[in-house]
Amino acid sequence: MAVTAKRVVGAATIAVGAAFAYIVAHDGSPLWQIARLLLVCGVSWLAYGAIARGRAGARSGVMFAEGCVAVAVGIGIGLPHLAKTGLGLMTAAGLVALVAGLVLVGAGATGLVRATPRWPRLLVVPAQLVVVLLVVWSLGQATAATNVARSALGSITPGDVGLGYRDVEFDTTDGVTLSAWYVPSTNTAAVVLLHGAGSTRSNVLDHAVVLAKHGYGVAMVDARGHGRSEGRAMDFGWYGDRDVAAAVSFLTAQPDVDPSRIAAVGMSMGGEEAIGAAASDIRIRAVVAEGATNRVTADKAWLSDEYGWRGTLQRGVEWILYNTADAFTAAGPPIALRDAAAAPRPMLLVAAGDEADEAEADRYIQTGSPESVEVWVVPGTHHTAAIRTYPLEWERRVTAFLSSALNVANDLGP
């Protein structure tokens, strides 16, 4: 390797180490920050030594491996943070990791090809592509889901859409303060309304308008780490049981709410949180989940039956993804959605007809308790867009379901 190339690769290795040091040590307790920082520094020192003094093949292998990890982390942190929060320190660390990682991947891949005898070279490049795709897919998603850029609360409030409300806060059992809007109930029933990953309570105002029109009290909650809620976000919804339970406790304390008439309504991640929370909280009497598909490996069990070996292969990739995410967060993997549906509790699953596999995933969840779970596949609709595509049908189906499940009148609308 030429002197100039060595310097570039050395600089990239140092840049990756510095970026990783900031990323792993920017939060947490002081002792945990120090421990993670020392670990990253130690691994980075070993990698730098191997690249600077190792043999050609080993040197290239270390560069390629470190580069793949850096690219995945850079994609998982740098790009989402740049889109949501602009150019801050976390964004800069992610982008540095991404650029330096690309340098290392390129240099390492080239070196591995050169170090391989002639005819096996035909296998090296495809193998490298598979490794890059696998690492970026699994590690990148796991990093993005556990290092979430905070989504800002929108400027529109319930008051702007004609709803009387108040700002409220309540604490989870692990000490995280969640922020919410509460629209009081006029029919003694209430719902916890949950948004999807990467959004806030502002994104479910349309749903709140419909529910409030029919008399339901509505607690629109920012998931932890989103909007104005405290805590660190986890975009697979693994903190959902704690967050939803805190919202339900808030509702049970309201004088306008009958504690036996509480439901959870969620979109995407929020729908998955609602399904999971119902399995552990008997106070949740019904669930409406739109766009809920998966949040642990077991949720993909249906893939093998549907797609054969390709489905089994995808499940293997998902296993890597979710186990990587488990190593990156203090939240433990939650119950599988199908197992949660077996509680049983009345559930309405809403699937977008234009989204690949969404209906199949919901039908698999339904097998957990076919008697209590119904699936509505909405034709010509994208993810969580049913209320915009078919507003009257969404209103009719959802309010009729809640009316039956919670034993309240449904005479305020169509």
mmCIF file of C-alpha atoms in Angstrom:
data_model
loop_
_atom_site.group_PDB
_atom_site.id
_atom_site.type_symbol
_atom_site.label_atom_id
_atom_site.label_comp_id
_atom_site.label_asym_id
_atom_site.label_seq_id
_atom_site.Cartn_x
_atom_site.Cartn_y
_atom_site.Cartn_z
ATOM 1 C CA MET A 1 0.000 0.000 0.000
ATOM 2 C CA ALA A 2 1.393 3.413 -0.986
ATOM 3 C CA VAL A 3 2.321 5.927 1.699
ATOM 4 C CA THR A 4 -0.516 8.291 0.733
ATOM 5 C CA ALA A 5 -3.071 5.483 0.794
ATOM 6 C CA LYS A 6 -1.780 4.362 4.198
ATOM 7 C CA ARG A 7 -2.247 7.855 5.560
ATOM 8 C CA VAL A 8 -5.782 8.080 4.204
ATOM 9 C CA VAL A 9 -6.690 4.684 5.650
ATOM 10 C CA GLY A 10 -5.040 5.561 8.972
ATOM 11 C CA ALA A 11 -6.941 8.829 9.130
ATOM 12 C CA ALA A 12 -10.190 7.024 8.335
ATOM 13 C CA THR A 13 -9.541 4.501 11.104
ATOM 14 C CA ILE A 14 -8.906 7.276 13.623
ATOM 15 C CA ALA A 15 -12.021 9.135 12.413
ATOM 16 C CA VAL A 16 -14.190 6.051 12.876
ATOM 17 C CA GLY A 17 -12.818 5.542 16.384
ATOM 18 C CA ALA A 18 -13.467 9.169 17.314
ATOM 19 C CA ALA A 19 -16.996 9.074 15.898
ATOM 20 C CA PHE A 20 -17.807 5.851 17.717
ATOM 21 C CA ALA A 21 -16.356 7.229 20.955
ATOM 22 C CA TYR A 22 -18.766 10.159 20.869
ATOM 23 C CA ILE A 23 -21.749 8.052 19.824
ATOM 24 C CA VAL A 24 -21.394 5.488 22.622
ATOM 25 C CA ALA A 25 -20.443 7.965 25.352
ATOM 26 C CA HIS A 26 -22.846 10.830 24.747
ATOM 27 C CA ASP A 27 -25.461 9.603 27.223
ATOM 28 C CA GLY A 28 -26.008 7.208 30.116
ATOM 29 C CA SER A 29 -24.528 7.174 33.610
ATOM 30 C CA PRO A 30 -20.917 8.440 33.997
ATOM 31 C CA LEU A 31 -19.550 4.972 34.766
ATOM 32 C CA TRP A 32 -21.346 3.445 31.791
ATOM 33 C CA GLN A 33 -20.082 6.236 29.544
ATOM 34 C CA ILE A 34 -16.512 5.633 30.676
ATOM 35 C CA ALA A 35 -16.826 1.863 30.214
ATOM 36 C CA ARG A 36 -18.159 2.202 26.680
ATOM 37 C CA LEU A 37 -15.563 4.826 25.824
ATOM 38 C CA LEU A 38 -12.717 2.616 27.017
ATOM 39 C CA LEU A 39 -14.101 -0.327 25.047
ATOM 40 C CA VAL A 40 -14.309 1.672 21.818
ATOM 41 C CA CYS A 41 -10.842 3.132 22.331
ATOM 42 C CA GLY A 42 -9.395 -0.323 22.942
ATOM 43 C CA VAL A 43 -11.010 -1.853 19.862
ATOM 44 C CA SER A 44 -10.010 1.142 17.747
ATOM 45 C CA TRP A 45 -6.399 0.880 18.929
ATOM 46 C CA LEU A 46 -6.288 -2.814 18.032
ATOM 47 C CA ALA A 47 -7.811 -2.132 14.616
ATOM 48 C CA TYR A 48 -5.349 0.684 13.924
ATOM 49 C CA GLY A 49 -2.435 -1.555 14.905
ATOM 50 C CA ALA A 50 -3.645 -4.394 12.670
ATOM 51 C CA ILE A 51 -4.087 -2.049 9.727
ATOM 52 C CA ALA A 52 -0.734 -0.356 10.217
ATOM 53 C CA ARG A 53 1.390 -3.453 10.869
ATOM 54 C CA GLY A 54 -0.560 -6.528 9.800
ATOM 55 C CA ARG A 55 -0.052 -8.632 6.723
ATOM 56 C CA ALA A 56 -1.839 -7.621 3.548
ATOM 57 C CA GLY A 57 -4.744 -10.068 3.837
ATOM 58 C CA ALA A 58 -5.338 -9.497 7.539
ATOM 59 C CA ARG A 59 -4.976 -5.735 7.125
ATOM 60 C CA SER A 60 -7.559 -5.682 4.347
ATOM 61 C CA GLY A 61 -9.934 -7.887 6.327
ATOM 62 C CA VAL A 62 -9.814 -5.566 9.335
ATOM 63 C CA MET A 63 -10.371 -2.513 7.130
ATOM 64 C CA PHE A 64 -13.327 -4.142 5.404
ATOM 65 C CA ALA A 65 -14.939 -5.301 8.665
ATOM 66 C CA GLU A 66 -14.469 -1.967 10.421
ATOM 67 C CA GLY A 67 -15.699 -0.139 7.345
ATOM 68 C CA CYS A 68 -18.885 -2.204 7.122
ATOM 69 C CA VAL A 69 -19.711 -1.473 10.751
ATOM 70 C CA ALA A 70 -18.934 2.227 10.321
ATOM 71 C CA VAL A 71 -21.104 2.524 7.208
ATOM 72 C CA ALA A 72 -24.019 0.808 8.947
ATOM 73 C CA VAL A 73 -23.730 3.036 12.016
ATOM 74 C CA GLY A 74 -23.309 6.118 9.825
ATOM 75 C CA ILE A 75 -26.439 5.310 7.852
ATOM 76 C CA GLY A 76 -28.377 4.515 11.025
ATOM 77 C CA ILE A 77 -27.391 7.734 12.802
ATOM 78 C CA GLY A 78 -25.990 10.335 10.434
ATOM 79 C CA LEU A 79 -28.710 10.437 7.785
ATOM 80 C CA PRO A 80 -31.797 10.277 10.084
ATOM 81 C CA HIS A 81 -30.359 12.871 12.462
ATOM 82 C CA LEU A 82 -29.437 15.174 9.575
ATOM 83 C CA ALA A 83 -32.994 14.980 8.229
ATOM 84 C CA LYS A 84 -34.638 15.643 11.605
ATOM 85 C CA THR A 85 -32.302 17.795 13.687
ATOM 86 C CA GLY A 86 -29.807 19.265 11.255
ATOM 87 C CA LEU A 87 -26.056 19.369 11.677
ATOM 88 C CA GLY A 88 -25.361 18.776 15.363
ATOM 89 C CA LEU A 89 -22.648 16.773 17.103
ATOM 90 C CA MET A 90 -24.528 13.472 16.830
ATOM 91 C CA THR A 91 -25.242 14.084 13.160
ATOM 92 C CA ALA A 92 -21.614 14.994 12.535
ATOM 93 C CA ALA A 93 -20.392 11.847 14.306
ATOM 94 C CA GLY A 94 -22.692 9.713 12.179
ATOM 95 C CA LEU A 95 -21.649 11.368 8.934
ATOM 96 C CA VAL A 96 -17.946 11.065 9.814
ATOM 97 C CA ALA A 97 -18.462 7.351 10.495
ATOM 98 C CA LEU A 98 -20.267 6.956 7.181
ATOM 99 C CA VAL A 99 -17.639 8.710 5.047
ATOM 100 C CA ALA A 100 -14.671 7.120 6.824
ATOM 101 C CA GLY A 101 -16.410 3.754 6.659
ATOM 102 C CA LEU A 102 -16.823 4.018 2.901
ATOM 103 C CA VAL A 103 -13.083 4.696 2.608
ATOM 104 C CA LEU A 104 -12.272 1.629 4.689
ATOM 105 C CA VAL A 105 -14.743 -0.608 2.857
ATOM 106 C CA GLY A 106 -13.300 0.438 -0.493
ATOM 107 C CA ALA A 107 -9.683 -0.036 0.578
ATOM 108 C CA GLY A 108 -10.403 -3.290 2.396
ATOM 109 C CA ALA A 109 -12.437 -4.788 -0.446
ATOM 110 C CA THR A 110 -9.740 -3.900 -2.979
ATOM 111 C CA GLY A 111 -7.027 -5.381 -0.784
ATOM 112 C CA LEU A 112 -8.959 -8.618 -0.261
ATOM 113 C CA VAL A 113 -9.426 -9.037 -3.999
ATOM 114 C CA ARG A 114 -5.742 -8.487 -4.624
ATOM 115 C CA ALA A 115 -4.756 -10.914 -1.859
ATOM 116 C CA THR A 116 -6.953 -13.677 -3.275
ATOM 117 C CA PRO A 117 -5.632 -16.145 -5.912
ATOM 118 C CA ARG A 118 -6.966 -15.578 -9.406
ATOM 119 C CA TRP A 119 -9.955 -17.893 -9.841
ATOM 120 C CA PRO A 120 -11.396 -17.504 -6.299
ATOM 121 C CA ARG A 121 -11.561 -13.764 -6.972
ATOM 122 C CA LEU A 122 -14.783 -14.475 -8.831
ATOM 123 C CA LEU A 123 -16.342 -15.366 -5.479
ATOM 124 C CA VAL A 124 -14.786 -12.606 -3.380
ATOM 125 C CA VAL A 125 -16.691 -9.650 -4.798
ATOM 126 C CA PRO A 126 -20.185 -11.255 -4.524
ATOM 127 C CA ALA A 127 -19.322 -12.406 -1.011
ATOM 128 C CA GLN A 128 -18.289 -8.874 -0.084
ATOM 129 C CA LEU A 129 -21.549 -7.464 -1.430
ATOM 130 C CA VAL A 130 -23.553 -9.967 0.615
ATOM 131 C CA VAL A 131 -21.630 -9.066 3.771
ATOM 132 C CA VAL A 132 -22.060 -5.332 3.205
ATOM 133 C CA LEU A 133 -25.800 -5.683 2.582
ATOM 134 C CA LEU A 134 -26.297 -7.943 5.594
ATOM 135 C CA VAL A 135 -24.346 -5.701 7.976
ATOM 136 C CA VAL A 136 -25.898 -2.473 6.705
ATOM 137 C CA TRP A 137 -29.430 -3.955 6.801
ATOM 138 C CA SER A 138 -29.213 -5.453 10.284
ATOM 139 C CA LEU A 139 -26.774 -3.202 12.112
ATOM 140 C CA GLY A 140 -28.011 -0.078 10.334
ATOM 141 C CA GLN A 141 -31.629 -0.653 11.296
ATOM 142 C CA ALA A 142 -30.730 -1.675 14.836
ATOM 143 C CA THR A 143 -28.630 1.473 15.239
ATOM 144 C CA ALA A 144 -31.365 3.700 13.811
ATOM 145 C CA ALA A 145 -34.039 2.158 16.040
ATOM 146 C CA THR A 146 -32.009 2.629 19.231
ATOM 147 C CA ASN A 147 -30.368 6.003 18.490
ATOM 148 C CA VAL A 148 -33.418 7.944 17.415
ATOM 149 C CA ALA A 149 -33.372 11.603 16.499
ATOM 150 C CA ARG A 150 -36.110 13.361 18.451
ATOM 151 C CA SER A 151 -39.214 14.184 16.406
ATOM 152 C CA ALA A 152 -40.459 17.705 17.101
ATOM 153 C CA LEU A 153 -44.049 18.273 18.157
ATOM 154 C CA GLY A 154 -46.096 19.930 15.419
ATOM 155 C CA SER A 155 -47.502 23.431 15.692
ATOM 156 C CA ILE A 156 -51.166 22.394 15.482
ATOM 157 C CA THR A 157 -52.924 21.549 18.736
ATOM 158 C CA PRO A 158 -56.324 19.932 19.419
ATOM 159 C CA GLY A 159 -57.661 23.433 19.979
ATOM 160 C CA ASP A 160 -56.856 24.288 16.365
ATOM 161 C CA VAL A 161 -59.181 21.499 15.197
ATOM 162 C CA GLY A 162 -62.022 22.407 17.529
ATOM 163 C CA LEU A 163 -61.300 20.153 20.506
ATOM 164 C CA GLY A 164 -61.233 21.224 24.121
ATOM 165 C CA TYR A 165 -58.143 19.790 25.771
ATOM 166 C CA ARG A 166 -55.456 20.230 28.349
ATOM 167 C CA ASP A 167 -51.720 19.533 28.435
ATOM 168 C CA VAL A 168 -50.901 16.725 30.847
ATOM 169 C CA GLU A 169 -47.906 14.743 32.050
ATOM 170 C CA PHE A 170 -47.560 11.406 33.839
ATOM 171 C CA ASP A 171 -44.722 9.109 34.848
ATOM 172 C CA THR A 172 -43.941 5.551 33.803
ATOM 173 C CA THR A 173 -42.930 2.892 36.303
ATOM 174 C CA ASP A 174 -39.271 3.393 35.362
ATOM 175 C CA GLY A 175 -39.404 7.117 36.065
ATOM 176 C CA VAL A 176 -39.830 8.615 32.581
ATOM 177 C CA THR A 177 -42.172 11.600 32.300
ATOM 178 C CA LEU A 178 -44.451 11.428 29.276
ATOM 179 C CA SER A 179 -46.214 14.406 27.727
ATOM 180 C CA ALA A 180 -49.744 14.228 26.308
ATOM 181 C CA TRP A 181 -52.881 16.087 25.311
ATOM 182 C CA TYR A 182 -56.115 15.016 26.925
ATOM 183 C CA VAL A 183 -59.557 15.576 25.438
ATOM 184 C CA PRO A 184 -62.182 14.814 28.132
ATOM 185 C CA SER A 185 -64.756 12.065 27.675
ATOM 186 C CA THR A 186 -68.471 12.691 27.259
ATOM 187 C CA ASN A 187 -69.550 9.027 27.113
ATOM 188 C CA THR A 188 -67.477 7.703 30.080
ATOM 189 C CA ALA A 189 -65.154 5.761 27.728
ATOM 190 C CA ALA A 190 -61.630 6.756 26.729
ATOM 191 C CA VAL A 191 -58.752 5.680 24.512
ATOM 192 C CA VAL A 192 -54.996 5.960 24.604
ATOM 193 C CA LEU A 193 -54.066 7.189 21.116
ATOM 194 C CA LEU A 194 -50.556 6.200 20.026
ATOM 195 C CA HIS A 195 -48.536 7.534 17.096
ATOM 196 C CA GLY A 196 -46.006 5.665 14.965
ATOM 197 C CA ALA A 197 -42.209 5.665 14.994
ATOM 198 C CA GLY A 198 -40.555 8.914 14.008
ATOM 199 C CA SER A 199 -43.688 10.996 14.621
ATOM 200 C CA THR A 200 -45.567 12.545 17.558
ATOM 201 C CA ARG A 201 -49.078 13.017 18.923
ATOM 202 C CA SER A 202 -49.497 15.790 16.327
ATOM 203 C CA ASN A 203 -49.713 13.061 13.679
ATOM 204 C CA VAL A 204 -52.834 11.457 15.167
ATOM 205 C CA LEU A 205 -54.986 14.565 15.492
ATOM 206 C CA ASP A 206 -57.280 13.411 12.659
ATOM 207 C CA HIS A 207 -57.976 10.212 14.559
ATOM 208 C CA ALA A 208 -58.569 12.161 17.769
ATOM 209 C CA VAL A 209 -61.172 14.366 16.077
ATOM 210 C CA VAL A 210 -63.205 11.321 15.011
ATOM 211 C CA LEU A 211 -62.963 9.610 18.391
ATOM 212 C CA ALA A 212 -63.829 12.758 20.344
ATOM 213 C CA LYS A 213 -66.806 13.374 18.037
ATOM 214 C CA HIS A 214 -68.230 10.080 19.270
ATOM 215 C CA GLY A 215 -67.712 11.023 22.914
ATOM 216 C CA TYR A 216 -64.476 9.212 23.706
ATOM 217 C CA GLY A 217 -61.914 10.785 25.936
ATOM 218 C CA VAL A 218 -58.611 10.814 24.079
ATOM 219 C CA ALA A 219 -55.115 10.769 25.600
ATOM 220 C CA MET A 220 -52.725 11.586 22.747
ATOM 221 C CA VAL A 221 -49.324 10.553 24.077
ATOM 222 C CA ASP A 222 -45.822 11.315 22.848
ATOM 223 C CA ALA A 223 -43.893 8.036 23.111
ATOM 224 C CA ARG A 224 -40.731 8.359 25.179
ATOM 225 C CA GLY A 225 -38.010 10.191 23.328
ATOM 226 C CA HIS A 226 -40.554 11.683 20.909
ATOM 227 C CA GLY A 227 -42.086 15.150 20.958
ATOM 228 C CA ARG A 228 -41.960 16.549 24.482
ATOM 229 C CA SER A 229 -41.715 13.255 26.354
ATOM 230 C CA GLU A 230 -38.549 12.463 28.254
ATOM 231 C CA GLY A 231 -36.453 9.339 27.843
ATOM 232 C CA ARG A 232 -34.586 7.635 25.041
ATOM 233 C CA ALA A 233 -36.683 6.563 22.081
ATOM 234 C CA MET A 234 -36.777 2.997 20.796
ATOM 235 C CA ASP A 235 -38.458 2.823 17.405
ATOM 236 C CA PHE A 236 -39.357 -0.858 17.587
ATOM 237 C CA GLY A 237 -41.710 0.066 20.427
ATOM 238 C CA TRP A 238 -40.042 -2.069 23.086
ATOM 239 C CA TYR A 239 -40.936 0.436 25.841
ATOM 240 C CA GLY A 240 -44.585 0.279 24.836
ATOM 241 C CA ASP A 241 -45.866 -1.717 27.826
ATOM 242 C CA ARG A 242 -44.546 0.868 30.283
ATOM 243 C CA ASP A 243 -45.627 3.904 28.260
ATOM 244 C CA VAL A 244 -49.142 2.621 27.561
ATOM 245 C CA ALA A 245 -49.619 1.475 31.157
ATOM 246 C CA ALA A 246 -48.769 4.976 32.384
ATOM 247 C CA ALA A 247 -51.327 6.489 30.006
ATOM 248 C CA VAL A 248 -53.975 3.991 31.128
ATOM 249 C CA SER A 249 -53.256 4.847 34.777
ATOM 250 C CA PHE A 250 -53.775 8.501 33.907
ATOM 251 C CA LEU A 251 -57.136 7.725 32.297
ATOM 252 C CA THR A 252 -58.355 5.618 35.221
ATOM 253 C CA ALA A 253 -57.791 8.613 37.491
ATOM 254 C CA GLN A 254 -59.996 10.933 35.420
ATOM 255 C CA PRO A 255 -63.465 11.617 36.889
ATOM 256 C CA ASP A 256 -65.062 11.572 33.438
ATOM 257 C CA VAL A 257 -63.780 8.052 32.621
ATOM 258 C CA ASP A 258 -65.174 4.670 33.642
ATOM 259 C CA PRO A 259 -62.028 2.552 34.309
ATOM 260 C CA SER A 260 -63.776 -0.452 32.747
ATOM 261 C CA ARG A 261 -64.155 1.380 29.414
ATOM 262 C CA ILE A 262 -60.604 2.063 28.258
ATOM 263 C CA ALA A 263 -59.130 1.077 24.892
ATOM 264 C CA ALA A 264 -55.873 1.617 23.043
ATOM 265 C CA VAL A 265 -55.742 2.855 19.452
ATOM 266 C CA GLY A 266 -52.379 2.953 17.697
ATOM 267 C CA MET A 267 -50.736 3.565 14.360
ATOM 268 C CA SER A 268 -47.784 1.431 13.173
ATOM 269 C CA MET A 269 -45.368 1.264 16.139
ATOM 270 C CA GLY A 270 -48.194 2.602 18.298
ATOM 271 C CA GLY A 271 -50.460 -0.206 17.128
ATOM 272 C CA GLU A 272 -47.840 -2.778 18.019
ATOM 273 C CA GLU A 273 -47.420 -1.151 21.428
ATOM 274 C CA ALA A 274 -51.197 -1.270 21.949
ATOM 275 C CA ILE A 275 -51.383 -4.985 21.097
ATOM 276 C CA GLY A 276 -48.467 -5.825 23.362
ATOM 277 C CA ALA A 277 -49.686 -3.715 26.267
ATOM 278 C CA ALA A 278 -53.114 -5.335 26.200
ATOM 279 C CA ALA A 279 -51.532 -8.692 26.941
ATOM 280 C CA SER A 280 -50.074 -7.457 30.224
ATOM 281 C CA ASP A 281 -52.660 -4.863 31.293
ATOM 282 C CA ILE A 282 -56.196 -6.120 31.868
ATOM 283 C CA ARG A 283 -57.400 -2.521 32.135
ATOM 284 C CA ILE A 284 -57.153 -2.261 28.337
ATOM 285 C CA ARG A 285 -60.497 -3.688 27.198
ATOM 286 C CA ALA A 286 -60.058 -3.295 23.417
ATOM 287 C CA VAL A 287 -57.412 -2.495 20.802
ATOM 288 C CA VAL A 288 -57.453 -0.895 17.367
ATOM 289 C CA ALA A 289 -54.083 -1.305 15.641
ATOM 290 C CA GLU A 290 -53.429 0.062 12.160
ATOM 291 C CA GLY A 291 -50.254 -0.870 10.294
ATOM 292 C CA ALA A 292 -49.039 -3.201 13.058
ATOM 293 C CA THR A 293 -46.790 -5.895 11.611
ATOM 294 C CA ASN A 294 -43.737 -6.894 13.648
ATOM 295 C CA ARG A 295 -41.301 -5.901 16.376
ATOM 296 C CA VAL A 296 -39.502 -9.175 17.236
ATOM 297 C CA THR A 297 -38.262 -12.127 15.203
ATOM 298 C CA ALA A 298 -41.209 -14.339 16.160
ATOM 299 C CA ASP A 299 -43.558 -11.918 14.401
ATOM 300 C CA LYS A 300 -42.020 -13.041 11.102
ATOM 301 C CA ALA A 301 -42.704 -16.762 11.619
ATOM 302 C CA TRP A 302 -45.309 -16.727 8.849
ATOM 303 C CA LEU A 303 -42.672 -15.894 6.221
ATOM 304 C CA SER A 304 -41.439 -19.484 5.939
ATOM 305 C CA ASP A 305 -44.917 -20.775 5.112
ATOM 306 C CA GLU A 306 -45.568 -17.941 2.659
ATOM 307 C CA TYR A 307 -42.245 -17.782 0.826
ATOM 308 C CA GLY A 308 -40.432 -21.052 1.595
ATOM 309 C CA TRP A 309 -36.641 -20.846 1.779
ATOM 310 C CA ARG A 310 -36.655 -17.132 0.959
ATOM 311 C CA GLY A 311 -38.882 -16.495 3.939
ATOM 312 C CA THR A 312 -36.656 -18.606 6.159
ATOM 313 C CA LEU A 313 -33.625 -16.652 4.962
ATOM 314 C CA GLN A 314 -35.359 -13.367 5.712
ATOM 315 C CA ARG A 315 -36.238 -14.605 9.193
ATOM 316 C CA GLY A 316 -32.552 -15.318 9.755
ATOM 317 C CA VAL A 317 -31.670 -11.756 8.784
ATOM 318 C CA GLU A 318 -34.418 -10.433 11.067
ATOM 319 C CA TRP A 319 -33.004 -12.553 13.909
ATOM 320 C CA ILE A 320 -29.661 -10.783 13.500
ATOM 321 C CA LEU A 321 -31.419 -7.401 13.366
ATOM 322 C CA TYR A 322 -33.466 -7.826 16.527
ATOM 323 C CA ASN A 323 -30.704 -9.447 18.550
ATOM 324 C CA THR A 324 -28.376 -6.595 17.567
ATOM 325 C CA ALA A 325 -31.012 -4.106 18.660
ATOM 326 C CA ASP A 326 -31.359 -5.977 21.953
ATOM 327 C CA ALA A 327 -27.653 -5.394 22.605
ATOM 328 C CA PHE A 328 -28.073 -1.662 21.950
ATOM 329 C CA THR A 329 -30.977 -0.875 24.276
ATOM 330 C CA ALA A 330 -31.933 -1.308 27.915
ATOM 331 C CA ALA A 331 -35.433 -2.292 26.803
ATOM 332 C CA GLY A 332 -35.893 -6.042 26.605
ATOM 333 C CA PRO A 333 -37.614 -7.640 23.581
ATOM 334 C CA PRO A 334 -41.377 -7.678 24.157
ATOM 335 C CA ILE A 335 -43.906 -10.436 23.648
ATOM 336 C CA ALA A 336 -44.639 -11.466 20.055
ATOM 337 C CA LEU A 337 -47.774 -9.822 18.641
ATOM 338 C CA ARG A 338 -49.480 -13.138 17.903
ATOM 339 C CA ASP A 339 -48.908 -14.252 21.485
ATOM 340 C CA ALA A 340 -50.183 -10.915 22.767
ATOM 341 C CA ALA A 341 -53.355 -11.269 20.705
ATOM 342 C CA ALA A 342 -54.040 -14.569 22.485
ATOM 343 C CA ALA A 343 -54.800 -12.635 25.716
ATOM 344 C CA PRO A 344 -57.660 -12.532 24.434
ATOM 345 C CA ARG A 345 -59.076 -9.032 24.016
ATOM 346 C CA PRO A 346 -61.308 -7.606 21.245
ATOM 347 C CA MET A 347 -58.911 -6.346 18.561
ATOM 348 C CA LEU A 348 -59.411 -4.668 15.217
ATOM 349 C CA LEU A 349 -56.355 -4.840 12.979
ATOM 350 C CA VAL A 350 -56.340 -2.423 10.050
ATOM 351 C CA ALA A 351 -54.056 -3.347 7.153
ATOM 352 C CA ALA A 352 -53.165 -1.205 4.130
ATOM 353 C CA GLY A 353 -54.003 -3.014 0.917
ATOM 354 C CA ASP A 354 -51.166 -1.361 -1.007
ATOM 355 C CA GLU A 355 -48.439 -2.371 1.459
ATOM 356 C CA ALA A 356 -46.641 -5.637 0.763
ATOM 357 C CA ASP A 357 -47.267 -8.289 3.417
ATOM 358 C CA GLU A 358 -49.162 -6.027 5.833
ATOM 359 C CA ALA A 359 -52.376 -8.025 5.505
ATOM 360 C CA GLU A 360 -50.483 -11.335 5.794
ATOM 361 C CA ALA A 361 -48.780 -10.147 8.978
ATOM 362 C CA ASP A 362 -52.120 -9.128 10.498
ATOM 363 C CA ARG A 363 -53.762 -12.416 9.552
ATOM 364 C CA TYR A 364 -50.908 -14.222 11.288
ATOM 365 C CA ILE A 365 -51.465 -12.122 14.421
ATOM 366 C CA GLN A 366 -55.154 -12.993 14.171
ATOM 367 C CA THR A 367 -54.382 -16.706 14.480
ATOM 368 C CA GLY A 368 -53.433 -16.047 18.081
ATOM 369 C CA SER A 369 -57.148 -15.636 18.860
ATOM 370 C CA PRO A 370 -59.403 -15.854 15.778
ATOM 371 C CA GLU A 371 -62.533 -15.389 17.873
ATOM 372 C CA SER A 372 -61.517 -12.011 19.305
ATOM 373 C CA VAL A 373 -59.355 -10.517 16.528
ATOM 374 C CA GLU A 374 -60.745 -9.177 13.275
ATOM 375 C CA VAL A 375 -58.806 -7.857 10.293
ATOM 376 C CA TRP A 376 -59.916 -5.071 7.965
ATOM 377 C CA VAL A 377 -57.821 -4.869 4.785
ATOM 378 C CA VAL A 378 -58.295 -1.401 3.280
ATOM 379 C CA PRO A 379 -57.939 -1.469 -0.529
ATOM 380 C CA GLY A 380 -55.945 1.202 -2.343
ATOM 381 C CA THR A 381 -54.412 2.466 0.898
ATOM 382 C CA HIS A 382 -50.854 3.046 2.068
ATOM 383 C CA HIS A 383 -49.428 2.506 5.556
ATOM 384 C CA THR A 384 -51.667 4.050 8.281
ATOM 385 C CA ALA A 385 -53.534 6.139 5.680
ATOM 386 C CA ALA A 386 -56.989 4.564 5.979
ATOM 387 C CA ILE A 387 -58.493 7.599 7.706
ATOM 388 C CA ARG A 388 -57.450 9.767 4.767
ATOM 389 C CA THR A 389 -58.362 7.295 2.021
ATOM 390 C CA TYR A 390 -61.709 6.195 3.450
ATOM 391 C CA PRO A 391 -62.533 8.637 6.277
ATOM 392 C CA LEU A 392 -66.214 7.724 6.627
ATOM 393 C CA GLU A 393 -65.532 3.981 6.546
ATOM 394 C CA TRP A 394 -62.718 4.346 9.105
ATOM 395 C CA GLU A 395 -65.051 6.288 11.367
ATOM 396 C CA ARG A 396 -67.875 3.786 10.961
ATOM 397 C CA ARG A 397 -65.800 0.660 11.533
ATOM 398 C CA VAL A 398 -63.634 1.927 14.371
ATOM 399 C CA THR A 399 -66.403 3.578 16.382
ATOM 400 C CA ALA A 400 -68.734 0.598 15.891
ATOM 401 C CA PHE A 401 -65.982 -1.723 17.104
ATOM 402 C CA LEU A 402 -65.221 0.410 20.157
ATOM 403 C CA SER A 403 -68.916 0.839 20.934
ATOM 404 C CA SER A 404 -69.398 -2.920 20.997
ATOM 405 C CA ALA A 405 -66.175 -3.696 22.880
ATOM 406 C CA LEU A 406 -66.631 -1.010 25.536
ATOM 407 C CA ASN A 407 -70.424 -1.217 25.763
ATOM 408 C CA VAL A 408 -71.138 2.426 24.963
ATOM 409 C CA ALA A 409 -73.712 4.027 22.692
ATOM 410 C CA ASN A 410 -72.672 4.889 19.154
ATOM 411 C CA ASP A 411 -75.344 7.381 18.210
ATOM 412 C CA LEU A 412 -73.288 10.527 17.695
ATOM 413 C CA GLY A 413 -72.287 9.867 14.106
ATOM 414 C CA PRO A 414 -72.868 7.640 11.078
#
